[in-house]
Tab-separated table of C-alpha atoms in Angstrom:
chain	number	residue	atom	x	y	z
A	1	MET	CA	77.121	125.646	38.983
A	2	LEU	CA	74.827	128.184	40.603
A	3	ARG	CA	73.842	125.618	43.226
A	4	HIS	CA	77.497	124.987	44.103
A	5	LEU	CA	78.109	128.704	44.423
A	6	LEU	CA	75.079	129.066	46.677
A	7	VAL	CA	76.236	126.181	48.888
A	8	LEU	CA	79.744	127.661	49.123
A	9	THR	CA	78.409	131.126	49.964
A	10	THR	CA	76.122	129.692	52.652
A	11	ALA	CA	78.967	127.664	54.156
A	12	LEU	CA	81.221	130.713	54.297
A	13	PHE	CA	78.464	132.826	55.818
A	14	LEU	CA	77.742	130.253	58.513
A	15	SER	CA	81.421	129.738	59.343
A	16	ALA	CA	82.266	133.460	59.633
A	17	PRO	CA	81.478	133.610	63.387
A	18	LEU	CA	83.843	130.685	63.940
A	19	PHE	CA	86.655	132.552	62.216
A	20	ALA	CA	85.867	135.717	64.166
A	21	ALA	CA	85.888	133.803	67.453
A	22	SER	CA	89.228	132.230	66.646
A	23	ASP	CA	90.665	135.661	65.750
A	24	ALA	CA	89.530	137.030	69.112
A	25	ASP	CA	90.945	134.000	70.935
A	26	ARG	CA	94.236	134.411	69.106
A	27	ALA	CA	94.281	138.123	69.926
A	28	LEU	CA	93.635	137.365	73.596
A	29	ASP	CA	96.635	135.022	73.578
A	30	ASN	CA	98.704	137.636	71.736
A	31	LEU	CA	98.316	140.097	74.615
A	32	ASN	CA	100.922	137.916	76.341
A	33	SER	CA	103.424	138.233	73.499
A	34	SER	CA	106.851	139.686	74.168
A	35	ASP	CA	106.579	141.644	70.892
A	36	PRO	CA	104.956	145.074	71.438
A	37	THR	CA	103.781	145.209	67.813
A	38	VAL	CA	101.868	141.956	68.298
A	39	GLN	CA	100.374	143.291	71.539
A	40	VAL	CA	99.257	146.515	69.849
A	41	GLN	CA	97.537	144.567	67.076
A	42	ALA	CA	95.894	142.293	69.650
A	43	CYS	CA	94.527	145.326	71.511
A	44	ARG	CA	93.115	146.715	68.282
A	45	THR	CA	91.478	143.403	67.396
A	46	LEU	CA	89.949	142.966	70.843
A	47	GLY	CA	88.690	146.547	70.935
A	48	ALA	CA	87.107	146.188	67.505
A	49	ALA	CA	85.512	142.893	68.564
A	50	GLN	CA	84.364	144.505	71.848
A	51	LEU	CA	85.321	141.314	73.667
A	52	GLU	CA	84.447	141.861	77.325
A	53	ALA	CA	86.407	138.763	78.325
A	54	ALA	CA	89.564	140.702	77.418
A	55	VAL	CA	88.916	143.541	79.891
A	56	PRO	CA	90.804	142.094	82.906
A	57	ARG	CA	93.894	141.337	80.811
A	58	LEU	CA	93.749	144.753	79.101
A	59	ILE	CA	93.597	146.459	82.506
A	60	GLU	CA	96.580	144.396	83.628
A	61	LEU	CA	98.505	145.196	80.450
A	62	LEU	CA	97.742	148.908	80.763
A	63	GLY	CA	99.207	148.942	84.247
A	64	GLU	CA	102.265	146.801	83.654
A	65	THR	CA	103.672	147.637	80.225
A	66	SER	CA	106.510	150.068	79.758
A	67	ASP	CA	105.774	150.471	76.033
A	68	GLU	CA	103.636	153.559	75.528
A	69	ARG	CA	102.202	152.265	72.240
A	70	VAL	CA	100.968	149.119	73.986
A	71	ALA	CA	99.551	151.116	76.910
A	72	ALA	CA	97.770	153.551	74.574
A	73	SER	CA	96.336	150.657	72.557
A	74	ALA	CA	95.137	148.910	75.724
A	75	ALA	CA	93.469	152.148	76.878
A	76	ALA	CA	91.784	152.583	73.500
A	77	ALA	CA	90.583	148.962	73.553
A	78	LEU	CA	89.104	149.401	77.032
A	79	GLY	CA	87.199	152.450	75.809
A	80	ALA	CA	86.006	150.638	72.692
A	81	ILE	CA	84.770	147.684	74.731
A	82	GLY	CA	83.022	150.060	77.125
A	83	SER	CA	82.550	147.562	79.921
A	84	ASN	CA	80.849	148.498	83.163
A	85	ASP	CA	82.952	146.207	85.324
A	86	ASN	CA	82.315	147.796	88.726
A	87	GLY	CA	84.549	150.687	87.779
A	88	ALA	CA	87.746	148.684	87.167
A	89	SER	CA	88.141	149.942	83.577
A	90	ALA	CA	87.426	153.523	84.598
A	91	ALA	CA	89.911	153.304	87.488
A	92	ALA	CA	92.643	151.936	85.204
A	93	LEU	CA	91.962	154.608	82.587
A	94	LEU	CA	91.943	157.380	85.193
A	95	LYS	CA	95.310	156.191	86.462
A	96	ALA	CA	96.642	156.100	82.888
A	97	ALA	CA	95.386	159.654	82.355
A	98	GLY	CA	97.629	160.834	85.209
A	99	ALA	CA	100.468	163.317	84.753
A	100	GLU	CA	103.208	160.718	85.228
A	101	GLN	CA	102.196	158.933	82.010
A	102	PRO	CA	103.417	159.791	78.486
A	103	ALA	CA	101.167	162.118	76.479
A	104	LEU	CA	100.143	159.346	74.051
A	105	VAL	CA	98.895	157.153	76.906
A	106	ARG	CA	97.090	160.057	78.579
A	107	TYR	CA	95.442	160.994	75.285
A	108	ALA	CA	94.175	157.432	74.714
A	109	ALA	CA	93.058	157.097	78.328
A	110	LEU	CA	91.008	160.307	78.229
A	111	LEU	CA	89.330	159.187	75.020
A	112	GLY	CA	88.813	155.718	76.491
A	113	LEU	CA	86.953	157.195	79.446
A	114	LEU	CA	84.251	158.386	77.048
A	115	GLY	CA	83.454	154.783	76.160
A	116	VAL	CA	83.302	153.327	79.662
A	117	ASP	CA	79.767	152.676	80.891
A	118	GLY	CA	78.483	154.192	84.089
A	119	ASP	CA	78.471	157.687	85.530
A	120	GLU	CA	80.459	156.988	88.689
A	121	HIS	CA	83.717	158.058	87.090
A	122	LEU	CA	82.566	161.344	85.543
A	123	ALA	CA	83.779	163.659	88.324
A	124	ASP	CA	87.207	162.017	88.325
A	125	ALA	CA	87.319	162.091	84.508
A	126	ARG	CA	86.480	165.801	84.549
A	127	THR	CA	89.316	166.382	87.039
A	128	ALA	CA	91.752	164.351	84.906
A	129	ALA	CA	90.772	166.337	81.812
A	130	ALA	CA	91.164	169.631	83.697
A	131	ASN	CA	94.601	168.559	84.927
A	132	ALA	CA	95.685	167.580	81.417
A	133	ALA	CA	94.317	170.831	79.995
A	134	GLY	CA	96.316	172.950	82.407
A	135	ASP	CA	99.566	171.098	82.912
A	136	GLY	CA	101.388	172.510	79.889
A	137	SER	CA	102.726	169.135	78.817
A	138	ASP	CA	101.591	168.437	75.267
A	139	PRO	CA	99.590	170.840	73.058
A	140	LEU	CA	97.498	168.063	71.468
A	141	LEU	CA	96.723	166.566	74.866
A	142	GLN	CA	95.762	169.997	76.201
A	143	ASP	CA	93.480	170.612	73.221
A	144	LEU	CA	91.761	167.246	73.637
A	145	ALA	CA	91.360	167.721	77.375
A	146	GLN	CA	89.771	171.155	76.910
A	147	LYS	CA	87.323	169.716	74.401
A	148	LEU	CA	86.453	166.742	76.610
A	149	GLN	CA	85.734	168.680	79.805
A	150	PRO	CA	82.129	169.525	78.815
A	151	LEU	CA	81.504	165.905	77.796
A	152	PHE	CA	82.420	164.737	81.295
A	153	SER	CA	79.853	167.070	82.855
A	154	GLU	CA	77.035	165.511	84.788
Protein backbone atom coordinates (compact mmCIF):
# COMPACT_ATOMS: atom_id res chain seq x y z
CA MET A 1 0.00 0.00 0.00
CA LEU A 2 2.77 2.40 0.95
CA ARG A 3 4.57 1.60 -2.31
CA HIS A 4 1.45 2.44 -4.33
CA LEU A 5 1.07 5.71 -2.48
CA LEU A 6 4.71 6.57 -3.13
CA VAL A 7 4.35 5.78 -6.84
CA LEU A 8 1.18 7.90 -7.07
CA THR A 9 2.80 10.82 -5.24
CA THR A 10 5.86 10.66 -7.50
CA ALA A 11 3.69 10.55 -10.62
CA LEU A 12 1.70 13.57 -9.49
CA PHE A 13 4.86 15.47 -8.60
CA LEU A 14 6.44 14.77 -11.98
CA SER A 15 3.28 15.67 -13.91
CA ALA A 16 2.67 18.99 -12.09
CA PRO A 17 4.74 21.03 -14.60
CA LEU A 18 2.67 19.56 -17.42
CA PHE A 19 -0.53 20.73 -15.76
CA ALA A 20 0.96 24.16 -15.09
CA ALA A 21 2.06 24.49 -18.71
CA SER A 22 -1.38 23.55 -19.96
CA ASP A 23 -2.97 26.11 -17.60
CA ALA A 24 -0.68 28.82 -18.98
CA ASP A 25 -1.43 27.76 -22.56
CA ARG A 26 -5.14 27.82 -21.83
CA ALA A 27 -4.81 31.24 -20.20
CA LEU A 28 -2.93 32.55 -23.23
CA ASP A 29 -5.79 31.37 -25.45
CA ASN A 30 -8.32 32.89 -23.05
CA LEU A 31 -6.88 36.38 -23.60
CA ASN A 32 -8.75 36.21 -26.92
CA SER A 33 -12.09 35.45 -25.28
CA SER A 34 -15.03 37.77 -25.82
CA ASP A 35 -15.90 37.42 -22.11
CA PRO A 36 -14.11 40.08 -20.00
CA THR A 37 -14.30 37.88 -16.89
CA VAL A 38 -12.40 35.13 -18.71
CA GLN A 39 -9.83 37.66 -19.92
CA VAL A 40 -9.32 39.02 -16.40
CA GLN A 41 -8.73 35.52 -15.04
CA ALA A 42 -6.33 34.78 -17.90
CA CYS A 43 -4.33 37.92 -17.09
CA ARG A 44 -4.13 36.88 -13.45
CA THR A 45 -2.98 33.37 -14.35
CA LEU A 46 -0.34 34.61 -16.78
CA GLY A 47 0.95 37.22 -14.34
CA ALA A 48 1.20 34.64 -11.57
CA ALA A 49 3.00 32.25 -13.93
CA GLN A 50 5.27 35.11 -15.10
CA LEU A 51 4.95 33.81 -18.65
CA GLU A 52 7.08 36.10 -20.82
CA ALA A 53 5.54 34.65 -23.97
CA ALA A 54 2.30 36.41 -22.97
CA VAL A 55 3.85 39.91 -22.92
CA PRO A 56 3.12 40.88 -26.57
CA ARG A 57 -0.53 39.82 -26.29
CA LEU A 58 -0.93 41.54 -22.90
CA ILE A 59 0.46 44.77 -24.37
CA GLU A 60 -1.98 44.45 -27.27
CA LEU A 61 -4.89 43.75 -24.93
CA LEU A 62 -3.98 46.70 -22.70
CA GLY A 63 -4.12 49.02 -25.68
CA GLU A 64 -7.23 47.69 -27.36
CA THR A 65 -9.74 46.75 -24.67
CA SER A 66 -12.51 49.08 -23.61
CA ASP A 67 -13.14 47.14 -20.38
CA GLU A 68 -11.25 48.82 -17.56
CA ARG A 69 -11.10 45.61 -15.49
CA VAL A 70 -9.40 43.81 -18.38
CA ALA A 71 -6.99 46.71 -18.97
CA ALA A 72 -6.10 46.92 -15.26
CA SER A 73 -5.54 43.16 -15.12
CA ALA A 74 -3.33 43.27 -18.23
CA ALA A 75 -1.30 46.11 -16.68
CA ALA A 76 -0.91 44.17 -13.43
CA ALA A 77 0.16 41.04 -15.34
CA LEU A 78 2.78 43.00 -17.28
CA GLY A 79 4.19 44.30 -14.00
CA ALA A 80 4.17 40.84 -12.45
CA ILE A 81 5.98 39.35 -15.43
CA GLY A 82 8.51 42.18 -15.31
CA SER A 83 9.89 41.65 -18.79
CA ASN A 84 12.65 43.82 -20.19
CA ASP A 85 11.40 43.70 -23.76
CA ASN A 86 13.24 46.73 -25.17
CA GLY A 87 10.87 49.01 -23.31
CA ALA A 88 7.63 47.81 -24.93
CA SER A 89 6.01 46.88 -21.59
CA ALA A 90 7.12 50.14 -19.99
CA ALA A 91 5.81 52.16 -22.95
CA ALA A 92 2.42 50.42 -22.81
CA LEU A 93 2.19 50.92 -19.05
CA LEU A 94 3.19 54.58 -19.31
CA LYS A 95 0.46 55.12 -21.89
CA ALA A 96 -2.05 53.35 -19.63
CA ALA A 97 -0.99 55.59 -16.74
CA GLY A 98 -2.05 58.65 -18.76
CA ALA A 99 -4.81 61.02 -17.68
CA GLU A 100 -7.26 59.85 -20.35
CA GLN A 101 -7.49 56.39 -18.76
CA PRO A 102 -9.87 55.38 -15.93
CA ALA A 103 -8.42 55.58 -12.41
CA LEU A 104 -8.39 51.78 -12.00
CA VAL A 105 -6.25 51.35 -15.13
CA ARG A 106 -3.91 54.18 -14.13
CA TYR A 107 -3.52 52.70 -10.65
CA ALA A 108 -2.61 49.26 -12.05
CA ALA A 109 -0.29 50.76 -14.65
CA LEU A 110 1.65 52.78 -12.08
CA LEU A 111 2.06 49.70 -9.90
CA GLY A 112 2.99 47.65 -12.97
CA LEU A 113 5.81 50.06 -13.78
CA LEU A 114 7.51 49.03 -10.54
CA GLY A 115 7.87 45.49 -11.84
CA VAL A 116 9.22 46.26 -15.30
CA ASP A 117 12.95 45.62 -15.66
CA GLY A 118 15.31 48.32 -16.79
CA ASP A 119 15.91 51.91 -15.74
CA GLU A 120 15.15 53.58 -19.07
CA HIS A 121 11.56 54.29 -18.10
CA LEU A 122 12.16 55.76 -14.64
CA ALA A 123 12.06 59.45 -15.64
CA ASP A 124 8.82 58.93 -17.56
CA ALA A 125 7.37 56.87 -14.69
CA ARG A 126 8.24 59.65 -12.25
CA THR A 127 6.49 62.17 -14.52
CA ALA A 128 3.41 59.92 -14.82
CA ALA A 129 3.27 59.53 -11.03
CA ALA A 130 3.64 63.30 -10.55
CA ASN A 131 0.84 63.93 -13.05
CA ALA A 132 -1.43 61.43 -11.31
CA ALA A 133 -0.59 62.90 -7.91
CA GLY A 134 -1.56 66.40 -8.96
CA ASP A 135 -4.46 65.96 -11.34
CA GLY A 136 -7.20 65.81 -8.72
CA SER A 137 -8.91 62.83 -10.32
CA ASP A 138 -9.12 60.02 -7.79
CA PRO A 139 -7.98 60.23 -4.14
CA LEU A 140 -6.65 56.65 -4.07
CA LEU A 141 -4.75 57.19 -7.31
CA GLN A 142 -3.30 60.44 -5.96
CA ASP A 143 -2.21 58.73 -2.75
CA LEU A 144 -0.53 55.89 -4.64
CA ALA A 145 1.18 58.28 -7.04
CA GLN A 146 2.57 60.38 -4.18
CA LYS A 147 3.94 57.26 -2.51
CA LEU A 148 5.47 55.94 -5.73
CA GLN A 149 7.32 59.10 -6.75
CA PRO A 150 10.36 58.39 -4.53
CA LEU A 151 10.50 54.80 -5.79
CA PHE A 152 10.86 56.04 -9.36
CA SER A 153 13.87 58.18 -8.42
CA GLU A 154 17.15 57.38 -10.06
